[in-house]
XYZ file of C-alpha atoms in Angstrom:
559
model
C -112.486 -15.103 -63.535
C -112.161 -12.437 -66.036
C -108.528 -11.115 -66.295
C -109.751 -8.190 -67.828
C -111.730 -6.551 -65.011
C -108.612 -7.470 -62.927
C -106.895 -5.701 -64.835
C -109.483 -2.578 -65.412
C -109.182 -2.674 -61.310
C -105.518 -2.345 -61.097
C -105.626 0.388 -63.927
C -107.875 2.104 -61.922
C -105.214 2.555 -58.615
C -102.410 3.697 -60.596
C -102.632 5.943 -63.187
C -98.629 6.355 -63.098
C -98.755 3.604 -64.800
C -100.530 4.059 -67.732
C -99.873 7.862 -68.430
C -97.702 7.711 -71.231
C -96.979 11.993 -70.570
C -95.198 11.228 -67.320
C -91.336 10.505 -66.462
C -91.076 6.647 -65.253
C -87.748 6.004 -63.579
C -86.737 2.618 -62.281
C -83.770 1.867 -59.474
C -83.053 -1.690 -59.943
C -80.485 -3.021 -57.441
C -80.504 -5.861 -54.579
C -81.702 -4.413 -51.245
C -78.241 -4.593 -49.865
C -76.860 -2.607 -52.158
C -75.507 0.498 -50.538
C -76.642 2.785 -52.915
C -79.798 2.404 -54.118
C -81.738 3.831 -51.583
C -80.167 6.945 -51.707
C -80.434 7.158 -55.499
C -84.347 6.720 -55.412
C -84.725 9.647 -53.025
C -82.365 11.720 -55.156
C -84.588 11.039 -58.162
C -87.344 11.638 -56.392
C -86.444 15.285 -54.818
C -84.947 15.539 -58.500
C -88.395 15.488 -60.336
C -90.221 17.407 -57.261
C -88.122 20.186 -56.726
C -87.553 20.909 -61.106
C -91.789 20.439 -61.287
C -91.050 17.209 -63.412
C -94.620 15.055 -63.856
C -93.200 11.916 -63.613
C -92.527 9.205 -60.971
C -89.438 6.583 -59.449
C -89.622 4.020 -57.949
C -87.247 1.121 -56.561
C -87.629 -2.245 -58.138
C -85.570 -5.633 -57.829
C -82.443 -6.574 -59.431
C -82.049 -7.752 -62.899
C -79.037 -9.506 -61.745
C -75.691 -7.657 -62.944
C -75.152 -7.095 -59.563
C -71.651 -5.067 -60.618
C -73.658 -2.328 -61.953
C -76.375 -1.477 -59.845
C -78.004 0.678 -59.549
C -79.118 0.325 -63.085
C -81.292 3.008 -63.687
C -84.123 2.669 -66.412
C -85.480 5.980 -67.921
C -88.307 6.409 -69.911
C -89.008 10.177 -71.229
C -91.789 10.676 -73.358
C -90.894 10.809 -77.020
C -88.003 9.315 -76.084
C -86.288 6.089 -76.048
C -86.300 3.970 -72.951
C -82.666 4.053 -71.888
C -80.683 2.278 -69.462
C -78.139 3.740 -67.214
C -75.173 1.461 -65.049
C -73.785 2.371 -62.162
C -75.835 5.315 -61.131
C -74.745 6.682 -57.555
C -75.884 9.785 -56.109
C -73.284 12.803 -58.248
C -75.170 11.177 -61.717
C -78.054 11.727 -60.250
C -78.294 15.522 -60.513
C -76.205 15.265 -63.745
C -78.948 13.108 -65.489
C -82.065 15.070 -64.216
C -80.388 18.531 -65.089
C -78.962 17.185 -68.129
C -81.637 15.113 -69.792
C -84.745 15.255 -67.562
C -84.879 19.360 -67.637
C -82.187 19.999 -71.044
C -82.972 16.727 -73.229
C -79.881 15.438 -73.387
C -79.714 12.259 -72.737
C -75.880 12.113 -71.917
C -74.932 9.212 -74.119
C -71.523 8.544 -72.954
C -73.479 6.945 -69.470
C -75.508 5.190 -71.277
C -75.562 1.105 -71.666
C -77.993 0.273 -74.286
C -81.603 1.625 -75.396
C -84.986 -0.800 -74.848
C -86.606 0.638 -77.723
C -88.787 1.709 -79.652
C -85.624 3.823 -81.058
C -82.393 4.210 -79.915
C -79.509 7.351 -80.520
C -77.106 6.994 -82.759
C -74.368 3.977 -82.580
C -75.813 2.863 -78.919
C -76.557 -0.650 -78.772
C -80.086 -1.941 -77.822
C -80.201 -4.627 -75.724
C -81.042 -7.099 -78.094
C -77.725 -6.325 -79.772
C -75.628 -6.844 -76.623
C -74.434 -11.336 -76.300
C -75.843 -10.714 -72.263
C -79.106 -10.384 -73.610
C -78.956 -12.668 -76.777
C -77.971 -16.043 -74.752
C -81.222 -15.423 -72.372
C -84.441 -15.823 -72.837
C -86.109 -14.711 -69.362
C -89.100 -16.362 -68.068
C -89.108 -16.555 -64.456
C -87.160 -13.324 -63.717
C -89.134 -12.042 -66.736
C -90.463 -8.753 -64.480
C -87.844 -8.862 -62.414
C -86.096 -5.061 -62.277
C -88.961 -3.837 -64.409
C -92.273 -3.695 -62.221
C -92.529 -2.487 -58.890
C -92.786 -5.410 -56.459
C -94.266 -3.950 -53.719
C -97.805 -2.670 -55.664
C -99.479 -5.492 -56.923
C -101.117 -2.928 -59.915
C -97.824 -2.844 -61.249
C -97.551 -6.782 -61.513
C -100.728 -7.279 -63.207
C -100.826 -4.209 -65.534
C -97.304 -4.326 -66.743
C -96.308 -8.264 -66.123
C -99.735 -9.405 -66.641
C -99.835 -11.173 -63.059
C -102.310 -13.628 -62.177
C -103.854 -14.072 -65.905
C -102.232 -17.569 -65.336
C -103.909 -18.100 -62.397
C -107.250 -17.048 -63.676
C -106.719 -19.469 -67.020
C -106.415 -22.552 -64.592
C -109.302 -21.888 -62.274
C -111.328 -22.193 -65.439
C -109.507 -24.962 -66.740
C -109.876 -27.330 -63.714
C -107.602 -29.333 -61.470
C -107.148 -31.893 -63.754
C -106.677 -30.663 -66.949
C -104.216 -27.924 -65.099
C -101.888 -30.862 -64.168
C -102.531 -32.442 -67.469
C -101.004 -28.918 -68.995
C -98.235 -28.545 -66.651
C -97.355 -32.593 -68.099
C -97.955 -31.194 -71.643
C -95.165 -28.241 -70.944
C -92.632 -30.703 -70.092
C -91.362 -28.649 -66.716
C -89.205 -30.314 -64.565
C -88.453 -29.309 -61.010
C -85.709 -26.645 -60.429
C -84.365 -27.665 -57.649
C -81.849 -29.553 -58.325
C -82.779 -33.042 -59.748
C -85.369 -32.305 -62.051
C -88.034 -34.447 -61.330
C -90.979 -34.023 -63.486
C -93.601 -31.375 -61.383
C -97.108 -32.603 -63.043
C -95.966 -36.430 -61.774
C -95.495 -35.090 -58.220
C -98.254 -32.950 -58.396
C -100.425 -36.395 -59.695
C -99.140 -37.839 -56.849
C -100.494 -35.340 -53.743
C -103.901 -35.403 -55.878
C -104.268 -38.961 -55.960
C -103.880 -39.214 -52.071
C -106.957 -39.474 -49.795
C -106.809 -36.813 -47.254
C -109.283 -33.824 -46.030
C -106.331 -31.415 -46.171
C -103.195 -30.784 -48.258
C -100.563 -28.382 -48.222
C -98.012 -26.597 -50.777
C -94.886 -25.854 -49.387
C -92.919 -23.473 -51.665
C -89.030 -23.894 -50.635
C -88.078 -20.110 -51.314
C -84.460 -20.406 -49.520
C -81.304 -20.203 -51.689
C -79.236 -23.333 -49.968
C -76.104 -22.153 -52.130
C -75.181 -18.712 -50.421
C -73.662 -17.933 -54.003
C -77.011 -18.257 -55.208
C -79.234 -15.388 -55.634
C -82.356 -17.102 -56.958
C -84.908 -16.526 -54.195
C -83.421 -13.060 -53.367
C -83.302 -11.911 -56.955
C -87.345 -13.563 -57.276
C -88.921 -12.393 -54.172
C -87.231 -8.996 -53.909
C -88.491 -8.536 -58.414
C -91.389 -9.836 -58.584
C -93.091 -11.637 -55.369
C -96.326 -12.188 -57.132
C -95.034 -14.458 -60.055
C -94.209 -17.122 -56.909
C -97.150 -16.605 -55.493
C -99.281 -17.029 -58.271
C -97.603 -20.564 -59.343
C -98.351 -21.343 -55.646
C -102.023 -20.530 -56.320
C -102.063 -22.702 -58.971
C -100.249 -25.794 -57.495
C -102.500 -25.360 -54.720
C -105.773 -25.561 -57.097
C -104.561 -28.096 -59.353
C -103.792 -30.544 -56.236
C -106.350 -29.344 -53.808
C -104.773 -27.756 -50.899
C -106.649 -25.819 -48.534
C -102.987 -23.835 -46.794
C -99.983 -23.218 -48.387
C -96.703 -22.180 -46.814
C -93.642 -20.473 -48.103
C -90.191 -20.917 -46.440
C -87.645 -18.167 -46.728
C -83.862 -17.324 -45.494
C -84.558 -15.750 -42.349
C -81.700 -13.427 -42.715
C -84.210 -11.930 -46.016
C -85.844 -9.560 -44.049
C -86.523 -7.288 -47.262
C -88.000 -10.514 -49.325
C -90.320 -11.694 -45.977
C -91.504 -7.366 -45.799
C -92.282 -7.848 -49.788
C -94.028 -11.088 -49.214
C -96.340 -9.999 -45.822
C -97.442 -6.623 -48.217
C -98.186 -8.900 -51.404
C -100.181 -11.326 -49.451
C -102.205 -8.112 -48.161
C -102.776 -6.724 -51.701
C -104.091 -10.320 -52.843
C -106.731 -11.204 -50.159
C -107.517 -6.978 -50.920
C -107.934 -8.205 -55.005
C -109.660 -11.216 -54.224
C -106.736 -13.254 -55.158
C -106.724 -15.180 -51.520
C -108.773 -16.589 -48.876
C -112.320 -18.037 -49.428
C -114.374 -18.645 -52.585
C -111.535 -17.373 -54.802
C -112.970 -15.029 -57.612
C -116.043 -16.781 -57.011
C -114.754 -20.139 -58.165
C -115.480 -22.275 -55.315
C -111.355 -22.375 -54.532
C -110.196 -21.025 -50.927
C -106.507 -21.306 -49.958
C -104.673 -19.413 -47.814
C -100.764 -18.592 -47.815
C -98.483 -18.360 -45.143
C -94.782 -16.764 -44.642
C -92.555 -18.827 -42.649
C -89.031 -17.698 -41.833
C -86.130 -20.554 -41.428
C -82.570 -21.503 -41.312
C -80.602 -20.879 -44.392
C -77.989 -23.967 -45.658
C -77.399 -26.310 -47.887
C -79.502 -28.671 -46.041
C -82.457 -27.019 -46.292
C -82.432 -27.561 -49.845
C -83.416 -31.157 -49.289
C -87.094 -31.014 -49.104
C -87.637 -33.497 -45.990
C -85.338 -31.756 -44.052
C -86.655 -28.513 -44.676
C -90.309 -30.502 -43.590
C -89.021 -31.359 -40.425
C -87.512 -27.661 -39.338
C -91.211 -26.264 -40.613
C -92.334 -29.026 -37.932
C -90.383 -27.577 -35.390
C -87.467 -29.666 -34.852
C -83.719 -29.972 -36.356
C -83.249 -30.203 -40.044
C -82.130 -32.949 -41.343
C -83.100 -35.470 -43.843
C -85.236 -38.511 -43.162
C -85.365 -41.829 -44.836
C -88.438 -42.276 -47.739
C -90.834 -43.461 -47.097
C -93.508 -42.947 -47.072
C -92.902 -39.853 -49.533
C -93.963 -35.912 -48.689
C -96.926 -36.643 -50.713
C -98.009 -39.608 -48.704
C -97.320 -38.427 -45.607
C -95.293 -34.523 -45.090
C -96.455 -32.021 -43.120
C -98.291 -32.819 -40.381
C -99.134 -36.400 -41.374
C -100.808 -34.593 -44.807
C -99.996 -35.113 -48.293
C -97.609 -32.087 -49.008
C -96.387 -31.056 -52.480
C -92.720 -29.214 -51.755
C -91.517 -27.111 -54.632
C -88.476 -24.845 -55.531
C -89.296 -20.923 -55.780
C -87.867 -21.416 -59.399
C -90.358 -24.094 -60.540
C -93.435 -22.238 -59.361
C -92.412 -19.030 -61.447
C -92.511 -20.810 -64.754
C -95.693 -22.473 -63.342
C -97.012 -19.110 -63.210
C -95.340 -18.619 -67.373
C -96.859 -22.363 -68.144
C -100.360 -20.490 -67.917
C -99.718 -16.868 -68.542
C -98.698 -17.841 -71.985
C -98.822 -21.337 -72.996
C -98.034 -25.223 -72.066
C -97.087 -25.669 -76.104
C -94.677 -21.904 -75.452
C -92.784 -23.336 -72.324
C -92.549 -26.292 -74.382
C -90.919 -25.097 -77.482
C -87.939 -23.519 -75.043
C -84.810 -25.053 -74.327
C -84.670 -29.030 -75.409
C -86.796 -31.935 -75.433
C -84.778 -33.411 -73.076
C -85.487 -30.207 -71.106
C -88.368 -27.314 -71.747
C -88.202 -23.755 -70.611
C -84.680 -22.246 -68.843
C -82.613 -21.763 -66.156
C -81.698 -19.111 -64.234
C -77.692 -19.712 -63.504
C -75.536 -17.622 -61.437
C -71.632 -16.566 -62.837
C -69.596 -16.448 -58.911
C -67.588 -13.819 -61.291
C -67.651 -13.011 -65.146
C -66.681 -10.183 -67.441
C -69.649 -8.484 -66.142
C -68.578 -9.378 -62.191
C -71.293 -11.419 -60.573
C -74.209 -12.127 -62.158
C -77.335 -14.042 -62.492
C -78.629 -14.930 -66.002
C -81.729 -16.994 -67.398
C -80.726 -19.275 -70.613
C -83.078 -21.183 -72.400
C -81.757 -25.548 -71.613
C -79.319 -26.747 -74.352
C -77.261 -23.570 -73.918
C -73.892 -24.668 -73.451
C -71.826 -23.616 -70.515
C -69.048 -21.680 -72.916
C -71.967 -19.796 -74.410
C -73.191 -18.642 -70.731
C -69.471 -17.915 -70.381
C -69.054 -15.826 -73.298
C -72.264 -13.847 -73.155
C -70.952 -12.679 -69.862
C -67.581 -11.658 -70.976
C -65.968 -14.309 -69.678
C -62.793 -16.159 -71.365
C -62.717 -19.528 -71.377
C -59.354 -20.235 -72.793
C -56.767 -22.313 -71.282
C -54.541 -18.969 -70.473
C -57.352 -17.687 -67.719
C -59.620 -20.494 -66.521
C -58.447 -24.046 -65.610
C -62.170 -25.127 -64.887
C -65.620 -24.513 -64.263
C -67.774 -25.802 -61.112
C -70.878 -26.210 -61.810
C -73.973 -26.719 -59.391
C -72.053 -25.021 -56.293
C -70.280 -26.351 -53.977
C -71.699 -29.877 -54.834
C -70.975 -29.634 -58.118
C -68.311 -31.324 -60.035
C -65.462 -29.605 -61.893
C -65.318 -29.020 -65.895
C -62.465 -28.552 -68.154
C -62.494 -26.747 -70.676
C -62.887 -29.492 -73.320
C -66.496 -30.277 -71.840
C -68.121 -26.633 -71.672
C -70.104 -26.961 -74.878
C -72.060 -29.199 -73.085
C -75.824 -28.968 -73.359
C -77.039 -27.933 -69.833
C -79.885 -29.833 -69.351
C -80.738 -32.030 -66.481
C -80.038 -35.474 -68.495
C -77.067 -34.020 -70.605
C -75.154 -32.931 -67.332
C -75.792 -36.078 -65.492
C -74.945 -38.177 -68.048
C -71.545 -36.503 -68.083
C -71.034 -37.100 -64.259
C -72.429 -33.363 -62.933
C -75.306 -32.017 -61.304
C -77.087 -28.792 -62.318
C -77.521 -28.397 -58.583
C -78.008 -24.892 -57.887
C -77.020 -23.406 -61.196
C -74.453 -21.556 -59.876
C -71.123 -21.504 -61.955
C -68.146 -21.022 -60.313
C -64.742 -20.460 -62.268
C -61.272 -21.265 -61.026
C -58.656 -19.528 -62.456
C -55.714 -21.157 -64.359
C -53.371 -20.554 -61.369
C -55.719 -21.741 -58.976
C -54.321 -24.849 -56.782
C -56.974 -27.540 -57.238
C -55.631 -29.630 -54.249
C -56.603 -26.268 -52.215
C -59.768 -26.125 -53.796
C -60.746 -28.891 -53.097
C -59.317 -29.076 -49.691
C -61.695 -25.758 -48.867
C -64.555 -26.927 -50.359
C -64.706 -29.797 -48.767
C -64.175 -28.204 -45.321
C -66.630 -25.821 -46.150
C -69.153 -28.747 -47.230
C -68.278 -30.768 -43.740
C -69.330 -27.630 -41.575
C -72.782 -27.895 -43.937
C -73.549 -31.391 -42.851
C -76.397 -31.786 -40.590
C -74.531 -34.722 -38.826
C -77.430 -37.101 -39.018
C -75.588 -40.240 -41.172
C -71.972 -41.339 -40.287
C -71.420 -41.107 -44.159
C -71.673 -37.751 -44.313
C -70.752 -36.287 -40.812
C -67.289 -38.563 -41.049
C -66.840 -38.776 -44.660
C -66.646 -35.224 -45.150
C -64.508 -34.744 -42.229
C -61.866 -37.602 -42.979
C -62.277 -36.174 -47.236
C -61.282 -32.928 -45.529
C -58.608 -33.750 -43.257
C -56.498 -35.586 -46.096
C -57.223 -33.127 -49.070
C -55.598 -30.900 -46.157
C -52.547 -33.197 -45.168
C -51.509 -33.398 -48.797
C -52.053 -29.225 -49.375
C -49.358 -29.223 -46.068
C -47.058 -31.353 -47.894
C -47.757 -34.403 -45.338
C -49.639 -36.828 -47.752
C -48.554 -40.224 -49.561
C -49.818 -41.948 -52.657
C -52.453 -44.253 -50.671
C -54.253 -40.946 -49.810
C -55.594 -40.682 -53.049
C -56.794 -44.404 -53.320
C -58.610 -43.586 -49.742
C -60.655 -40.214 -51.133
C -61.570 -42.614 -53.942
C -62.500 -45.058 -51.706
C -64.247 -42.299 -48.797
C -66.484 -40.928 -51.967
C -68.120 -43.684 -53.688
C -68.992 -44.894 -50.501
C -70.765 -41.809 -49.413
C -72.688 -41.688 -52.702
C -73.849 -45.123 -51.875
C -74.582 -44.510 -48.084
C -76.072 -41.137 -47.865
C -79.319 -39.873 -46.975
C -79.851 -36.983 -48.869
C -78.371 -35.367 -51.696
C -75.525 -32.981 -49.409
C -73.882 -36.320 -48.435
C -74.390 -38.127 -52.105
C -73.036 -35.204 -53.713
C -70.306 -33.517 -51.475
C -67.608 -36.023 -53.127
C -68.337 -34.718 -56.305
C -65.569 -31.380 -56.555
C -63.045 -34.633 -55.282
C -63.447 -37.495 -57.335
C -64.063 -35.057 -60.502
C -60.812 -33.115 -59.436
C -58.667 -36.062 -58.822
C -60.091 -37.233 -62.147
C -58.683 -34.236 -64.169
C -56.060 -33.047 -62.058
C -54.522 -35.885 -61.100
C -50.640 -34.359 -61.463
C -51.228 -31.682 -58.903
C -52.107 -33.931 -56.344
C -48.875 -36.430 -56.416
C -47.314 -33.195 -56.987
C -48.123 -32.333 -53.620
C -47.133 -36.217 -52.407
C -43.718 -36.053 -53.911
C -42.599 -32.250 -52.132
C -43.366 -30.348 -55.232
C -46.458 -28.082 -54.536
C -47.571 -25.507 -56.720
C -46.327 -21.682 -56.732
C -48.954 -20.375 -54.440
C -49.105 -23.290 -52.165
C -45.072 -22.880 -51.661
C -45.617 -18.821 -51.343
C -47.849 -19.647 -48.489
C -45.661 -22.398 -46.863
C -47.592 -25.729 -48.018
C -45.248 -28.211 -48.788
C -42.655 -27.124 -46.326
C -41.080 -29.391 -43.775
């Protein structure tokens, strides 16, 4: 249980990392982005055929999705410098120009990690991107390589955390994870040492984890951006839920469709049962666990936890009535502790650094951060990690985003679930309390802006169709609510609606909050009611013949 011969092991397999006399070269991008393949290789025929000692290697996405590749060098007596939009022509241009001449061509440059930098170029603690975030779960993510496990636990000290709790013991390991304050991720922010109290207390002979690695919100890149970075930080908080509660399997759920995130998985679970990190009599601790990859249905639905139980089960998903509660009764008929991908990486940060550290993040009414998605920014798409208390026009403005009146008529925030924001309510705290309080959800984090010509009527109206072809059909609430929300929101975009509409969407919401199962149905009324409640005008606009510009240019409104 000594992270230091761990570590001395991992040392030992990859010298690249820890000769300070060779090139390092990083590729971050998202595996579907077109490019980055094809960059690695150049960099890597670059440095072979110029005799260059150095290596490159592909690593996840930090998130700025816009300008990936982003291409980290580090030269020796040099400083680390990062590079945007690298394709293949910059390539040749960097390794003749600064890997073989020394110069560093400064005009491509973004902004220097340190220790130095060159002249008037930025680091990246200078840049508002980097000073609104404080990155604990995508900490590693774009900087190790996620496929050797070495690389997680020499440069992102992996597993440390791990080690800390098997020492500690189950119960004082749930008692710190109370002590850090961490709520659950995934949407409603339940606090994760009460569940995990919960699946300990119950009498059984087996117990499982289930880690729910699927992003429900296809804007969201959470579980991409995680388990294409850094696979090992996940897997590591799932060691330690599983030891803290005593499960003997553990099971984590990912979008089918991630077929590079389930081929990063399958090699990390190798590398661990190779570093005695898995299977029986865990470092010699008495522990044994096992972890399994299981490959499911992407939705929104599967982001409710009993419906994502019953696919793994074999059958449809869709919610089921409580109880008796997963940790009564999940999986099988065992006690099963379900958890977001998001929540077990700061697990893993809880006990790398410190309960009191995740602690003195974000508020007291929520510790630690949360990783947030911008649908489009200054910066195009990206994902960011603020510490909670950050207000959405901060997020906004770190990303180069405007939030004035002139260019954004709201923000949605939580996805498609979430409820819109004017612009005299984004320096809101987000925390999970704050936003409820103020009649939102923090959902998936994603934050979606809608322009100040933007048609909220046709917002709404293709949300809410989008939302109905979510719905797993199960309750009437849902499966008709969201059909009859989105067949008036579309009569009154056509120009074919009347005043009593509005009192009937009214009407057709609060009911489904009351009468639905899970939190799709409870939720999907929530872009409605909030934009009826701010944009009132635009909807008796539409009733009384007078649509908006782009509704008339595309002939709603029209007899």
């Amino acid at each position: 249980m000594d992270f230091e011969l761990l570590r001395a092991r991992a040392k030992a397999g990859c010298e690249e990392l820890v000769n300070s006399e060779l090139i390092r070269i990083r590729v971050s991008a998202l595996s579907d982005n077109p490019v980055g393949a094809a960059v690695l290789e150049a960099f890597q025929n670059g440095l072979k055929n110029n005799g260059l000692a150095g290596v490159a290697i592909r690593t996840g996405s930090f998130g700025y999705y816009a300008v990936e590749p982003l291409v980290i060098i580090e030269m020796p007596g040099h400083p680390t410098l990062v590079y945007p939009n690298v394709d293949e022509a910059l390539v040749d241009q960097l390794v003749q120009a600064y890997l073989v001449g020394g110069d560093p061509c400064i005009d491509m440059i973004w902004y220097s990690l340190g220790p130095e930098t060159i002249g008037t170029l930025p680091y990246a603690s200078d840049l508002p991107l980097f000073q609104a975030q404080q990155r604990i779960a995508l900490k590693n993510c774009g900087m190790i390589d996620p496929e050797r496990i070495e690389s997680c636990i020499v440069d992102g000290r992996g597993y440390s955390g791990f080690l800390r709790a098997l020492g500690a013991g189950p119960e004082q390991v749930i008692r710190q994870v109370s002590e850090s304050g961490l709520r659950g991720r995934g949407g409603a922010g339940y606090s994760t040492a009460e569940k995990w109290e919960a699946v300990a207390r119950a009498e059984s002979s087996e117990k499982i984890v289930v880690c729910n690695a699927v992003d429900a919100d296809p804007e969201s890149r959470t579980a991409q951006l995680l388990l294409e970075g850094d696979p090992h930080r996940v897997l590591e908080g799932l060691l330690i839920a599983s030891y803290a509660i005593g499960a003997g399997s553990c099971l984590i759920c990912v979008d089918q469709a991630q077929t590079t995130a389930l081929g990063r998985l399958e090699r990390a679970l190798s590398q661990m049962r190779d570093f005695g990190l898995l299977g029986e009599n865990i470092q010699g601790a008495g522990f044994s666990t096992d972890i399994q990859v299981r490959a499911v249905q992407g939705g929104l639905v599967a982001g409710e936890e009993t419906a994502l139980l019953r696919a793994l089960s074999g059958r449809q998903a869709m919610p089921y009535l409580r109880g008796p509660y997963p940790a009564e009764k999940g999986l099988g008929g065992n006690p099963t502790l379900v958890q977001n991908i998001e929540t077990l990486a700061d697990v893993a940060a809880v006990f790398q650094e410190s309960p009191r550290y995740f602690a003195s993040i974000g508020t007291s009414r929520g510790t630690g951060t949360k990783i947030v998605t911008l649908t489009d920014s200054g910066l195009g798409p990206c994902t960011m990690e603020v510490p909670f208390g950050t207000s959405l026009r901060r997020i906004l403005a770190s990303s180069g985003t405007a939030s004035d009146n002139d260019s954004m008529k709201a923000v949605q925030l939580g996805g498609p679930l979430g409820s819109y924001w004017s612009g005299d309510a984004l320096d809101t705290p987000l925390d999970f309390d704050t936003v409820t309080e103020a009649g939102g959800i923090m959902g998936s984090g994603v934050i979606d802006m809608v322009a100040s010509t933007a048609c909220m009527v046709r917002e709404t109206a293709r949300t809410m169709a989008d939302t109905h072809g979510e719905s797993c059909g199960k309750c009437v609430f849902c499966r008709e609510g969201t059909l009859q929300m989105a067949d008036i929101l579309k009569s009154i975009q056509d120009g074919q609606g009347n005043s009593r509409d509005l009192s009937l969407l009214k009407e057709l919401g609060e009911q489904m909050r009351a009468g639905c199962i899970c939190g799709l149905g409870r939720n999907a009324p929530n872009p409605v009611l909030s934009a009826l409640a701010l944009f009132q005008s635009e909807f008796d606009s539409h009733i009384q013949g007078h649509p908006c510009p782009a509704c008339s240019e595309s002939g709603a409104g029209k007899e």
